[in-house]
Amino acid sequence: SIKGIQSSDPVDLSIFYMQQNVNKCLKIEDIAAQVNLSESHLSKLFRNKTGSSPIDYFINLKMQEAIRLLTNKSLRIKEVAFKLGYSDQYYFTRIFTKQIGTSPASFIKTSRR
């Protein structure tokens, strides 16, 4: 059982694990191993409960944290990317733009007005 959470539901435990490791680069096998399930079984349970795959959910968590960091801190895009476990700021920018619908630079301009 993961410290700090009472639920025994593998999806809840997976989400908690993702939240605790939003600054890392997790793979589905890391998450599945954490809750003692096969990757395919976890993926099926996860999709049934949340409507998305574990990795899509994790990327969404990362982007929500990116928004928080870009809005509340005077961090550069590169620093936000590194804080979230992305070693390549351009890859982070592509993911952010795809998920949020605007580039990090445009997001910063509009949110800091």
mmCIF file of C-alpha atoms in Angstrom:
data_model
loop_
_atom_site.group_PDB
_atom_site.id
_atom_site.type_symbol
_atom_site.label_atom_id
_atom_site.label_comp_id
_atom_site.label_asym_id
_atom_site.label_seq_id
_atom_site.Cartn_x
_atom_site.Cartn_y
_atom_site.Cartn_z
ATOM 1 C CA SER A 1 0.000 0.000 0.000
ATOM 2 C CA ILE A 2 1.214 3.500 -0.824
ATOM 3 C CA LYS A 3 1.836 5.740 2.188
ATOM 4 C CA GLY A 4 -0.694 8.505 2.709
ATOM 5 C CA ILE A 5 -3.685 7.004 0.931
ATOM 6 C CA GLN A 6 -6.433 4.830 2.419
ATOM 7 C CA SER A 7 -7.960 3.425 -0.782
ATOM 8 C CA SER A 8 -7.112 -0.060 -1.996
ATOM 9 C CA ASP A 9 -8.491 0.639 -5.489
ATOM 10 C CA PRO A 10 -5.620 0.210 -7.986
ATOM 11 C CA VAL A 11 -6.829 3.139 -10.102
ATOM 12 C CA ASP A 12 -6.917 5.472 -7.071
ATOM 13 C CA LEU A 13 -3.480 4.213 -6.023
ATOM 14 C CA SER A 14 -2.172 4.754 -9.565
ATOM 15 C CA ILE A 15 -3.469 8.326 -9.630
ATOM 16 C CA PHE A 16 -1.955 9.044 -6.218
ATOM 17 C CA TYR A 17 1.377 7.609 -7.405
ATOM 18 C CA MET A 18 1.248 9.789 -10.532
ATOM 19 C CA GLN A 19 0.498 12.884 -8.453
ATOM 20 C CA GLN A 20 3.461 12.139 -6.186
ATOM 21 C CA ASN A 21 5.751 11.650 -9.194
ATOM 22 C CA VAL A 22 4.560 14.375 -11.568
ATOM 23 C CA ASN A 23 8.173 15.582 -11.762
ATOM 24 C CA LYS A 24 9.384 12.265 -13.185
ATOM 25 C CA CYS A 25 9.181 10.483 -16.496
ATOM 26 C CA LEU A 26 6.938 7.505 -15.694
ATOM 27 C CA LYS A 27 6.070 4.673 -18.041
ATOM 28 C CA ILE A 28 3.006 2.443 -17.869
ATOM 29 C CA GLU A 29 5.186 -0.388 -16.553
ATOM 30 C CA ASP A 30 6.309 1.799 -13.616
ATOM 31 C CA ILE A 31 2.727 2.602 -12.670
ATOM 32 C CA ALA A 32 1.510 -0.994 -13.114
ATOM 33 C CA ALA A 33 4.377 -2.347 -10.997
ATOM 34 C CA GLN A 34 3.489 0.124 -8.236
ATOM 35 C CA VAL A 35 -0.026 -1.353 -7.925
ATOM 36 C CA ASN A 36 0.989 -4.977 -8.657
ATOM 37 C CA LEU A 37 -1.002 -5.339 -11.872
ATOM 38 C CA SER A 38 -0.086 -6.151 -15.453
ATOM 39 C CA GLU A 39 0.090 -3.153 -17.776
ATOM 40 C CA SER A 40 -2.911 -4.353 -19.787
ATOM 41 C CA HIS A 41 -5.072 -5.038 -16.717
ATOM 42 C CA LEU A 42 -4.260 -1.653 -15.188
ATOM 43 C CA SER A 43 -4.952 0.072 -18.517
ATOM 44 C CA LYS A 44 -8.351 -1.597 -18.803
ATOM 45 C CA LEU A 45 -9.376 -0.771 -15.202
ATOM 46 C CA PHE A 46 -8.040 2.770 -15.559
ATOM 47 C CA ARG A 47 -9.858 3.468 -18.824
ATOM 48 C CA ASN A 48 -13.121 2.067 -17.411
ATOM 49 C CA LYS A 49 -12.909 4.333 -14.351
ATOM 50 C CA THR A 50 -11.454 7.546 -15.817
ATOM 51 C CA GLY A 51 -12.178 7.384 -19.537
ATOM 52 C CA SER A 52 -8.524 7.763 -20.454
ATOM 53 C CA SER A 53 -5.352 5.703 -20.499
ATOM 54 C CA PRO A 54 -2.948 5.939 -17.546
ATOM 55 C CA ILE A 55 -0.320 7.719 -19.650
ATOM 56 C CA ASP A 56 -2.789 10.238 -21.093
ATOM 57 C CA TYR A 57 -3.991 10.908 -17.557
ATOM 58 C CA PHE A 58 -0.383 11.366 -16.373
ATOM 59 C CA ILE A 59 0.407 13.772 -19.224
ATOM 60 C CA ASN A 60 -2.721 15.736 -18.315
ATOM 61 C CA LEU A 61 -1.545 15.926 -14.678
ATOM 62 C CA LYS A 62 1.839 17.198 -15.882
ATOM 63 C CA MET A 63 0.200 19.859 -18.041
ATOM 64 C CA GLN A 64 -1.996 21.028 -15.146
ATOM 65 C CA GLU A 65 1.167 21.372 -13.054
ATOM 66 C CA ALA A 66 2.854 23.181 -15.964
ATOM 67 C CA ILE A 67 -0.035 25.659 -16.057
ATOM 68 C CA ARG A 68 0.298 26.183 -12.304
ATOM 69 C CA LEU A 69 4.061 26.740 -12.556
ATOM 70 C CA LEU A 70 3.813 29.034 -15.588
ATOM 71 C CA THR A 71 1.029 31.072 -13.946
ATOM 72 C CA ASN A 72 2.320 31.387 -10.403
ATOM 73 C CA LYS A 73 6.065 31.487 -10.789
ATOM 74 C CA SER A 74 8.506 33.535 -12.765
ATOM 75 C CA LEU A 75 10.069 30.391 -14.201
ATOM 76 C CA ARG A 76 11.268 30.104 -17.770
ATOM 77 C CA ILE A 77 9.712 27.479 -20.039
ATOM 78 C CA LYS A 78 12.918 25.461 -19.945
ATOM 79 C CA GLU A 79 12.840 25.421 -16.122
ATOM 80 C CA VAL A 80 9.203 24.280 -16.063
ATOM 81 C CA ALA A 81 10.016 21.508 -18.559
ATOM 82 C CA PHE A 82 12.899 20.265 -16.399
ATOM 83 C CA LYS A 83 10.800 20.469 -13.206
ATOM 84 C CA LEU A 84 8.272 18.154 -14.848
ATOM 85 C CA GLY A 85 10.844 15.598 -15.952
ATOM 86 C CA TYR A 86 11.227 16.669 -19.584
ATOM 87 C CA SER A 87 14.861 16.843 -20.635
ATOM 88 C CA ASP A 88 13.957 18.494 -23.942
ATOM 89 C CA GLN A 89 12.160 21.847 -23.708
ATOM 90 C CA TYR A 90 11.016 21.581 -27.348
ATOM 91 C CA TYR A 91 9.356 18.223 -26.701
ATOM 92 C CA PHE A 92 7.656 19.736 -23.640
ATOM 93 C CA THR A 93 6.462 22.665 -25.788
ATOM 94 C CA ARG A 94 4.995 20.273 -28.386
ATOM 95 C CA ILE A 95 3.158 18.257 -25.703
ATOM 96 C CA PHE A 96 1.912 21.431 -23.968
ATOM 97 C CA THR A 97 0.662 22.933 -27.240
ATOM 98 C CA LYS A 98 -1.105 19.696 -28.216
ATOM 99 C CA GLN A 99 -2.767 19.309 -24.786
ATOM 100 C CA ILE A 100 -3.588 22.929 -23.936
ATOM 101 C CA GLY A 101 -4.143 24.337 -27.425
ATOM 102 C CA THR A 102 -1.581 27.114 -27.146
ATOM 103 C CA SER A 103 2.190 27.257 -26.756
ATOM 104 C CA PRO A 104 3.726 27.847 -23.321
ATOM 105 C CA ALA A 105 5.029 31.222 -24.511
ATOM 106 C CA SER A 106 1.566 32.343 -25.645
ATOM 107 C CA PHE A 107 0.064 30.992 -22.440
ATOM 108 C CA ILE A 108 2.538 33.025 -20.359
ATOM 109 C CA LYS A 109 1.790 36.205 -22.331
ATOM 110 C CA THR A 110 -1.958 35.913 -21.827
ATOM 111 C CA SER A 111 -1.832 34.714 -18.194
ATOM 112 C CA ARG A 112 0.611 37.335 -16.924
ATOM 113 C CA ARG A 113 -1.331 40.322 -18.219
#
